[in-house]
XYZ file of C-alpha atoms in Angstrom:
362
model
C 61.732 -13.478 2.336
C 62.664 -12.390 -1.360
C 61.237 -10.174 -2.590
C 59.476 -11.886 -5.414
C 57.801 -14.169 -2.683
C 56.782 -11.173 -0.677
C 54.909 -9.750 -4.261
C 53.418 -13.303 -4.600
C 52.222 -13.328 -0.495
C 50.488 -9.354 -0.792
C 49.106 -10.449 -4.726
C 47.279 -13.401 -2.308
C 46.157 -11.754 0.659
C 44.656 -9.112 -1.703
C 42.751 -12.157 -3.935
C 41.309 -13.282 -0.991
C 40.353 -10.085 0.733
C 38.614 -9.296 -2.781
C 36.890 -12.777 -3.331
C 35.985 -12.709 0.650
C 34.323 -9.619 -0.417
C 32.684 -10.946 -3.587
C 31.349 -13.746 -2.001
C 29.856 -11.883 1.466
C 28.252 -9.165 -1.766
C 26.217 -12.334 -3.557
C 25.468 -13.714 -0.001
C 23.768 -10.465 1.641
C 19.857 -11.262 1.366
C 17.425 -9.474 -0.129
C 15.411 -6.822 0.980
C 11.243 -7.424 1.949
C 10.196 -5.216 -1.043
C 13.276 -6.427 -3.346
C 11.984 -9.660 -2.785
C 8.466 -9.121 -4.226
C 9.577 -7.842 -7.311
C 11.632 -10.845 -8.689
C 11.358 -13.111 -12.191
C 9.186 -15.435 -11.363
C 11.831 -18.652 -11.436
C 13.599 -16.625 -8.218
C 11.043 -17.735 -6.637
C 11.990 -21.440 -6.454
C 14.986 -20.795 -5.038
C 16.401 -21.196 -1.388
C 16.888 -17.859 -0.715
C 12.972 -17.392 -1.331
C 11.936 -20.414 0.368
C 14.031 -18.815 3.318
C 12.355 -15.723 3.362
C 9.253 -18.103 2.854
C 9.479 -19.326 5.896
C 10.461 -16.332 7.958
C 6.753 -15.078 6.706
C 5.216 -18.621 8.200
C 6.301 -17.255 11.706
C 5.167 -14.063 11.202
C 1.545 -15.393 10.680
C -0.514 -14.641 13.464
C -3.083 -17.682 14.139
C -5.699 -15.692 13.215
C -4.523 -15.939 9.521
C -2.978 -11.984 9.104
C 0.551 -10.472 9.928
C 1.525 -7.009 11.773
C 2.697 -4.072 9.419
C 6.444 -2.378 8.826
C 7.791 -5.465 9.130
C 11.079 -6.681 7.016
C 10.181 -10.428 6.479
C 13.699 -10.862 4.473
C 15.800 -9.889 7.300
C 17.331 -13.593 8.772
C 15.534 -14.242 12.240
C 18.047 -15.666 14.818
C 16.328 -18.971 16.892
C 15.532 -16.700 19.954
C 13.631 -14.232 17.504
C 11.877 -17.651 15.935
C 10.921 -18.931 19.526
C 9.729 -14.970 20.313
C 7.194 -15.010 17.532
C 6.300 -18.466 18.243
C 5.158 -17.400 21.339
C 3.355 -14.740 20.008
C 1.269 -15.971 17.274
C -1.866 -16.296 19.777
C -1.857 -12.280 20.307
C -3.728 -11.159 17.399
C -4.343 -7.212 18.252
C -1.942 -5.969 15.551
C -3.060 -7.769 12.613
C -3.895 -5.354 9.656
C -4.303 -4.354 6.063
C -2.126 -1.054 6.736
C 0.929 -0.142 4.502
C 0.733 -3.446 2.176
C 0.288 -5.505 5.689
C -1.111 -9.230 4.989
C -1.887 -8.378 1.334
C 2.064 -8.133 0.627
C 2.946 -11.512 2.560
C -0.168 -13.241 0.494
C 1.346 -12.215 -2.649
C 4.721 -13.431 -2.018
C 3.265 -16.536 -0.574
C 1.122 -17.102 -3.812
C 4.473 -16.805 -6.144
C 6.621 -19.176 -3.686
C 3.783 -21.863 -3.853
C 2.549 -21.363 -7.598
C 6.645 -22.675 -8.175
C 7.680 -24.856 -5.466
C 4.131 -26.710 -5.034
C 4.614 -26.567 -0.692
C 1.871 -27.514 1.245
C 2.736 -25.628 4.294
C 2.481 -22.226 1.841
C -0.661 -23.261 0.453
C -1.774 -23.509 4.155
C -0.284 -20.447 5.023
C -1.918 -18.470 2.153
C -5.244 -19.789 2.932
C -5.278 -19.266 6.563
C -4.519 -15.169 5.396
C -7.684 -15.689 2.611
C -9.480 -16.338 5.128
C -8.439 -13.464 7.881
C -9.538 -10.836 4.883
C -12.886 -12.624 4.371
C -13.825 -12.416 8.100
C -12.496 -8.977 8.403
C -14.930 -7.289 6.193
C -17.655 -5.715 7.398
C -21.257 -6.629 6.302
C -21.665 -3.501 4.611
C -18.754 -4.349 2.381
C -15.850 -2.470 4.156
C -12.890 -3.349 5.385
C -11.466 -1.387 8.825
C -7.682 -1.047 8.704
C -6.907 -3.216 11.703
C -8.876 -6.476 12.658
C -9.744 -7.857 15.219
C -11.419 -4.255 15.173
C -9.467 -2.247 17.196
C -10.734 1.278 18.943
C -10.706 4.655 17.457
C -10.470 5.390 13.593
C -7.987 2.189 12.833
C -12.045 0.562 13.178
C -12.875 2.944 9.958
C -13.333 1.974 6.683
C -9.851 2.496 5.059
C -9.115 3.038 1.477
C -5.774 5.203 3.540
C -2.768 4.177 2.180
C -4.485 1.279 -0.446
C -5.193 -0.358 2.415
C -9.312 -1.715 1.276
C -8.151 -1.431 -2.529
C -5.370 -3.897 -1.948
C -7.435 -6.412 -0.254
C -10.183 -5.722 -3.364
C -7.512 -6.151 -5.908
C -5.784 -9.316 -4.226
C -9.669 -11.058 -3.671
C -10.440 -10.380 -7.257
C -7.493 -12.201 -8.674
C -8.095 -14.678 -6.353
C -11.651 -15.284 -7.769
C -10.375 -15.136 -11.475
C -8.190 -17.706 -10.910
C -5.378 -15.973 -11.879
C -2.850 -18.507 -12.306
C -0.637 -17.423 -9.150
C -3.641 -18.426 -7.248
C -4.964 -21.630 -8.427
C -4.227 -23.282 -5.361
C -7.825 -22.180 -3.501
C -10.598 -24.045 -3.641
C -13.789 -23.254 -5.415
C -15.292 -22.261 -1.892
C -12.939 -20.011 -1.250
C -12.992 -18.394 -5.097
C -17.145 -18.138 -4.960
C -16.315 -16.297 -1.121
C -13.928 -13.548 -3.214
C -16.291 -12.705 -5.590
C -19.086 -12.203 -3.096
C -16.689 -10.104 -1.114
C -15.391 -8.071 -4.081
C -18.905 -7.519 -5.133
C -20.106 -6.098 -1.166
C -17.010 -4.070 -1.351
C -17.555 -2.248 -4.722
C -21.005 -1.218 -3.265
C -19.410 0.110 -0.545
C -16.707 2.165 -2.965
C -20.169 3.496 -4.795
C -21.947 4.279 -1.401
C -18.859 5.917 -0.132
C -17.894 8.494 -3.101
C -18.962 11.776 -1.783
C -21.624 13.788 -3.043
C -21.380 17.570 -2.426
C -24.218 20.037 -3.947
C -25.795 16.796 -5.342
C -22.604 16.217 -7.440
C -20.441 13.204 -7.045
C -16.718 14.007 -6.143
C -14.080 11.508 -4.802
C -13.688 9.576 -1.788
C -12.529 10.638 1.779
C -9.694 8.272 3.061
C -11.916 6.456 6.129
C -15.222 6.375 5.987
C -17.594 5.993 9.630
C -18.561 1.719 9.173
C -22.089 2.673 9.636
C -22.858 5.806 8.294
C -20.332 5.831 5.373
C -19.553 9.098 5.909
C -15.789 10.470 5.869
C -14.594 10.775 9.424
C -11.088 11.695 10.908
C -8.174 9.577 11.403
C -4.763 10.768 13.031
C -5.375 14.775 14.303
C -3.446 15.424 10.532
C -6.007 13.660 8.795
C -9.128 15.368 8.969
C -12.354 14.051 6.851
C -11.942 16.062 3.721
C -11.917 14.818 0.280
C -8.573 12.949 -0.978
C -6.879 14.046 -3.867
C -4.267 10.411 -3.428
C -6.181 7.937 -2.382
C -8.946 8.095 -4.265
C -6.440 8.144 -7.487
C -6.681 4.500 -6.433
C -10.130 3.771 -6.384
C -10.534 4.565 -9.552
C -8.187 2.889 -11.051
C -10.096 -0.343 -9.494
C -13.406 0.603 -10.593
C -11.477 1.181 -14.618
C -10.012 -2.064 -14.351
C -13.438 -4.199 -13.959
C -14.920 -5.926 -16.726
C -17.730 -4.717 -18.209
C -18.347 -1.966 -16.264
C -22.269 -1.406 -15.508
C -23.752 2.106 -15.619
C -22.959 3.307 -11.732
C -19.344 2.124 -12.297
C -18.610 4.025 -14.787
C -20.469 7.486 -13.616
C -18.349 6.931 -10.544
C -15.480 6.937 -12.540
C -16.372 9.564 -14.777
C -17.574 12.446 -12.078
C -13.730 11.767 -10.162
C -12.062 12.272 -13.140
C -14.164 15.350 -13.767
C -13.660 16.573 -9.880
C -9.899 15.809 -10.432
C -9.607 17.750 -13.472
C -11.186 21.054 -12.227
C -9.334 20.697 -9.206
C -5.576 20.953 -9.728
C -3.389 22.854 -8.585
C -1.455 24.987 -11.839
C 1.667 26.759 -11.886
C 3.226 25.558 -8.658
C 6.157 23.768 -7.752
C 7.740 21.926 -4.847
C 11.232 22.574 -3.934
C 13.523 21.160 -1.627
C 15.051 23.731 -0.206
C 19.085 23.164 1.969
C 18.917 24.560 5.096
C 21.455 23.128 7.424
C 19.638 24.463 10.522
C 16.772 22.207 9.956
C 16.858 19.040 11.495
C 17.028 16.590 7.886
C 18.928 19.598 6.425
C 16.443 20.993 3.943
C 12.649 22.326 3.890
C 10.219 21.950 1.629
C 9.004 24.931 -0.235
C 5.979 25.544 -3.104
C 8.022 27.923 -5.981
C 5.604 29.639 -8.457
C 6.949 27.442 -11.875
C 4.148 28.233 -14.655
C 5.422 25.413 -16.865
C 5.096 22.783 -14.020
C 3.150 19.676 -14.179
C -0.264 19.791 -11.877
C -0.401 18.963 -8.277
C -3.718 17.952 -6.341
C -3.643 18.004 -2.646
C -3.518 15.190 -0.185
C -6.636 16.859 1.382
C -9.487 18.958 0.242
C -12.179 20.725 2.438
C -15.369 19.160 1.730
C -17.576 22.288 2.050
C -15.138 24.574 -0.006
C -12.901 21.728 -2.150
C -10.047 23.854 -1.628
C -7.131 22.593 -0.611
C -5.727 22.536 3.323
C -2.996 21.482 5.202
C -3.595 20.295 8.635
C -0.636 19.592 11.277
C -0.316 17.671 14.350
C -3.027 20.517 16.239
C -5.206 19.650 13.745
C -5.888 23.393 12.498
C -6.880 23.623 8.958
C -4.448 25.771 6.952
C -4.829 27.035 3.393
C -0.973 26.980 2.988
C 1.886 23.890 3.184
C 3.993 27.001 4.888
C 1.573 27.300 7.549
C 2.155 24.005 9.129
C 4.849 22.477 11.572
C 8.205 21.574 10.067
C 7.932 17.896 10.875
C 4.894 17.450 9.232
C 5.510 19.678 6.267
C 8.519 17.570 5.234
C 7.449 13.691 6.967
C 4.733 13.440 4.751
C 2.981 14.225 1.810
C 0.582 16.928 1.123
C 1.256 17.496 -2.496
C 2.003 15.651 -5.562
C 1.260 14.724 -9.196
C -1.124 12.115 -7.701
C -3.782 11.935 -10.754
C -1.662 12.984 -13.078
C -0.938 9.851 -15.067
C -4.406 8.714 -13.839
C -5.996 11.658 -16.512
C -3.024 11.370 -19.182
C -2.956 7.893 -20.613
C -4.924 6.016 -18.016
C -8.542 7.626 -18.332
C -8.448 8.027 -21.985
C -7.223 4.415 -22.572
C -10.127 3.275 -20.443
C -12.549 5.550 -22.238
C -11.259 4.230 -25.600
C -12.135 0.910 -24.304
C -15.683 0.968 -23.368
């Protein structure tokens, strides 16, 4: 072979390695959260009618879907047949970590464009799994059918009651995603929206005959803040409830007890931040992820509120897998000091543009 005609043969195998490449790049599917943030037109498309479909046999027959799933990720036929045969089995249905809410979402956008009947189906089947899941008081637990120990709570952990509230009220709005329900269904959100906001007024903790925030399960009888996990003691929460409130400033027309509510958290958030501290990731190879987590003095930082406050006290503490209260992020285990979050700017945009804007409003 010349060697002109070997430059031409390497020039080609090199084209086609690249364009091989190229093409298996544009092909690799989406992710399940990169596919609930696209333009809406995406959502017309195969690849979104695909992942569509993979969230049809993930539907339980009760209406909801299990949590941590990735409902983008191509299911083989074996896997189809698996979950097929698993739809009856119902006990891990939830609201946990975007569960349900998430896969009623995507299935509103895929329908509102493609006009499918087996998505409208789909969607309403999950409508109504949330409206039988609440509680007659207006709660919702975190896991239904109702499952033992604190997943039976009411659970604002994690958005999980919030993102049902949220979803239900666009639903009765008629927002234009979700025109496809019925008038039956729409009249059922609004009556569910409206238990549930009691049951956010009920459940904001008074201490000293002061309203404060919200703890992040309340007991489904008494409506008092209970335990979850042995890290998650009752206590007052200085993230979740950073959530609640921004549902009760996004209501029309607030009446009177809405917007007390809303003013004695943002009040109780703003005498209770934590000023001048800092939290540092720290490298420390002998750690197992390589790196602790530290809090610096740094008087120029933004504030922090903590995860958890005590509710006699309303200081902050830091509770580990023994389920000690500690007045120090230091003072707990390693695998729980960096595997989850104790600290952060969690109201901080909440009181900066949020709260004022709403104020400005009434």
């Amino acid at each position: 072979m010349s060697s002109l005609s070997k430059r031409i043969v390497v020039a080609a195998v090199q084209f086609l390695a690249i364009s091989t490449l190229a093409m298996a790049q544009s092909e690799k599917t989406l992710s399940w959260s990169a596919a609930q943030r696209q333009d809406q037109a995406w959502y017309s498309s195969d690849e979104a009618k695909r992942i569509a479909d993979n969230v049809l046999v993930y539907q339980h027959e009760n209406g909801g879907w299990y949590k941590n799933i990735d409902m983008a990720e191509p299911l083989s036929k074996n896997g189809q047949k698996q979950l097929l045969k698993e739809k009856n089995d119902p006990k891990g249905t939830t609201i946990d970590n975007g569960a349900t809410i998430s896969q009623l979402e995507y299935l509103g956008k895929v329908y509102h464009t493609t006009q499918e009947e087996k998505y409208k189906a789909a969607f309403l089947k999950g409508i109504d799994y949330l409206l039988e899941a609440q509680y007659e008081n207006g709660g919702w637990p975190q896991y239904y059918p109702i499952r033992k120990g604190y997943y039976q709570h009411i659970t604002y952990n994690d958005n999980a009651m919030i993102g049902v509230m949220r979803l239900l009220r666009e639903v009765a709005e008629e927002n234009s995603s979700y025109d496809l329900v019925d008038a039956k269904r729409r009249a059922a959100s609004r009556e569910a929206i409206d238990r549930g906001l009691e049951t956010i007024l009920k459940t904001q903790v008074k201490i000293n005959g002061k309203l404060t925030i919200w703890c992040a399960q309340h007991d489904k009888n008494t409506l008092e803040p209970v335990n979850a996990r042995a890290f998650e003691l009752a206590s007052l929460s200085g993230a979740e409830s950073v959530n609640i409130v921004r549902y009760l400033m996004q209501l029309p027309n607030p009446g009177s007890a809405v917007i007390n509510a809303v003013e004695n958290a943002v009040a109780w958030f703003e005498g209770h931040k934590v000023e001048g501290k800092e939290i540092k990731k720290v490298k420390d190879a002998s750690l197992a992820k390589g790196y602790d987590l530290v809090v610096v003095d740094q008087p120029e930082a933004s504030p922090l509120w903590a995860r958890f406050y005590d509710l006699k006290t309303q200081q902050p503490i830091f509770v580990g897998r023994d389920g000690i209260k500690r007045a120090e992020l230091k003072d707990i285990e390693y695998e729980r000091r960096v595997g989850y979050s104790y600290l952060g700017n969690y109201a901080g945009r909440l009181l900066e543009k949020e709260y004022p804007r709403w104020k400005a409003g009434l």
